[in-house]
Short mmCIF file of C-alpha atoms in Angstrom, two decimals:
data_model
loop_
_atom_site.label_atom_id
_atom_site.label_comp_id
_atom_site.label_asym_id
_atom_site.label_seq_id
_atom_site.Cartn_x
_atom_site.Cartn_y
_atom_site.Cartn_z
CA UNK Q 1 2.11 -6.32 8.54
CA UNK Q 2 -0.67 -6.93 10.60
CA UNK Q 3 -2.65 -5.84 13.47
CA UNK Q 4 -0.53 -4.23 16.77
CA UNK Q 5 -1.89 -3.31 20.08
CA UNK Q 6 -2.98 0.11 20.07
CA UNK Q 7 -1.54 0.74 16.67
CA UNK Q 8 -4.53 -1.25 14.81
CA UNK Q 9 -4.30 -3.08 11.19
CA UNK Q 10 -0.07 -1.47 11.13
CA UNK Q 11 2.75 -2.19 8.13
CA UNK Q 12 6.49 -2.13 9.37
CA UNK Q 13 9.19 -1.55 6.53
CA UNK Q 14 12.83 -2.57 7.21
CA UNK Q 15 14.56 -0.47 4.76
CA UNK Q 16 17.67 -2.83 5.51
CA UNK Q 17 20.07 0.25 6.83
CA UNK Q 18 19.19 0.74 10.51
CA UNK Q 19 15.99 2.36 9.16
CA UNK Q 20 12.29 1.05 9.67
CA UNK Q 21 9.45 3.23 8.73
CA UNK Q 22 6.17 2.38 10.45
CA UNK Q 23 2.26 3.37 9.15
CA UNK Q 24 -0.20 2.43 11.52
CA UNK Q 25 -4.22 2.59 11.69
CA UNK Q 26 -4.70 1.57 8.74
CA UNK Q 27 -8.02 0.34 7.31
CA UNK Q 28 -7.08 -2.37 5.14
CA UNK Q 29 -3.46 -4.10 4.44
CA UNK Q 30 -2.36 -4.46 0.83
CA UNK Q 31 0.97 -6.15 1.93
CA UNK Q 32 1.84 -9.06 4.33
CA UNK Q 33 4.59 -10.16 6.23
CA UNK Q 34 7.89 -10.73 3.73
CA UNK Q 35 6.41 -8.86 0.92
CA UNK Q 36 9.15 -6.93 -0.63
CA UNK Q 37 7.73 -3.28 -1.50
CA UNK Q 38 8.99 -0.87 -3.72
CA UNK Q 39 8.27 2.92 -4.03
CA UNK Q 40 5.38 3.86 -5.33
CA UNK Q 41 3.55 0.58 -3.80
CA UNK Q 42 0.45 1.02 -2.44
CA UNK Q 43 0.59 -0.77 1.07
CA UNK Q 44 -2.44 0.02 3.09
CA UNK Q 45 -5.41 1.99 3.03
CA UNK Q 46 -6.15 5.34 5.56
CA UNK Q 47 -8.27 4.20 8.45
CA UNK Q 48 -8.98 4.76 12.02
CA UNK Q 49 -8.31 1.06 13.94
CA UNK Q 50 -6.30 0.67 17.20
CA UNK Q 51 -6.53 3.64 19.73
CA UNK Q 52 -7.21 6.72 17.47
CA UNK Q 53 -9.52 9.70 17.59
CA UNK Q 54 -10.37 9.67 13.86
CA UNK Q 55 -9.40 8.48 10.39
CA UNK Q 56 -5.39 9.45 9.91
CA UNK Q 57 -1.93 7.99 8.70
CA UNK Q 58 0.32 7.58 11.44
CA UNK Q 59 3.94 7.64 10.16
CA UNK Q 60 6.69 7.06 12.35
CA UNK Q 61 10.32 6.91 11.45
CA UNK Q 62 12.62 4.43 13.52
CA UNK Q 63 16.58 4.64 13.26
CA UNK Q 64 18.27 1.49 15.05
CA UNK Q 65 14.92 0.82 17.41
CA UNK Q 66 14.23 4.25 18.47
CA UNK Q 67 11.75 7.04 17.22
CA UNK Q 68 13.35 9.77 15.38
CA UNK Q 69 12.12 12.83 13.86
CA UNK Q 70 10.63 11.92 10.19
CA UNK Q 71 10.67 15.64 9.29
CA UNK Q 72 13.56 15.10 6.73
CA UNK Q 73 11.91 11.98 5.33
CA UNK Q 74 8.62 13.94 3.75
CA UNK Q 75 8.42 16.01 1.52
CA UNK Q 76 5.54 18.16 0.53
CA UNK Q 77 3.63 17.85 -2.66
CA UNK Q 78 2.43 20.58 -4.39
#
C-alpha cells in the first residue's frame, strides 16, 4: 500500500494462491503495508491520483505476475 508511479496512492492484495488483486488511484489509504484484510474491509477511498483523467477505481486482477481478465472476479450488484 502506498503510492506507485503512475498508479497514484495504490493497495496490492496477495491473496496467497498465485492471485494479487490491485486498486489503484485511490484518494486516501485505509490499509498499509502487512495489514491483513478481510472481505468486506474498507481499504481505500475512490480518487483520481497518479496519471488519470478523472475520479475512478482501477481494478486489476494479476494471476502469477501477469494481467488477466477480472471479468469473472465481479459481480454485479443489484
Amino acid at each position: 500500500a502506498g503510492p506507485r508511479a503512475t498508479y497514484g496512492n495504490n493497495v496490492e492484495i496477495d491473496h496467497g494462491n498465485v492471485y494479487i488483486t490491485r486498486y489503484a488511484h485511490n484518494k486516501a489509504l485505509s490499509v498499509k503495508d502487512g495489514d491483513h484484510v478481510t472481505s468486506g474491509k474498507l481499504i481505500a477511498s475512490m480518487g483520481s491520483t497518479g496519471r488519470v483523467s478523472g475520479p475512478h477505481v482501477h481494478f486489476e486482477v494479476l494471476k502469477n505476475g501477469a494481467r488477466i481478465n477480472p471479468a469473472k472476479f465481479v459481480t454485479q450488484l443489484r
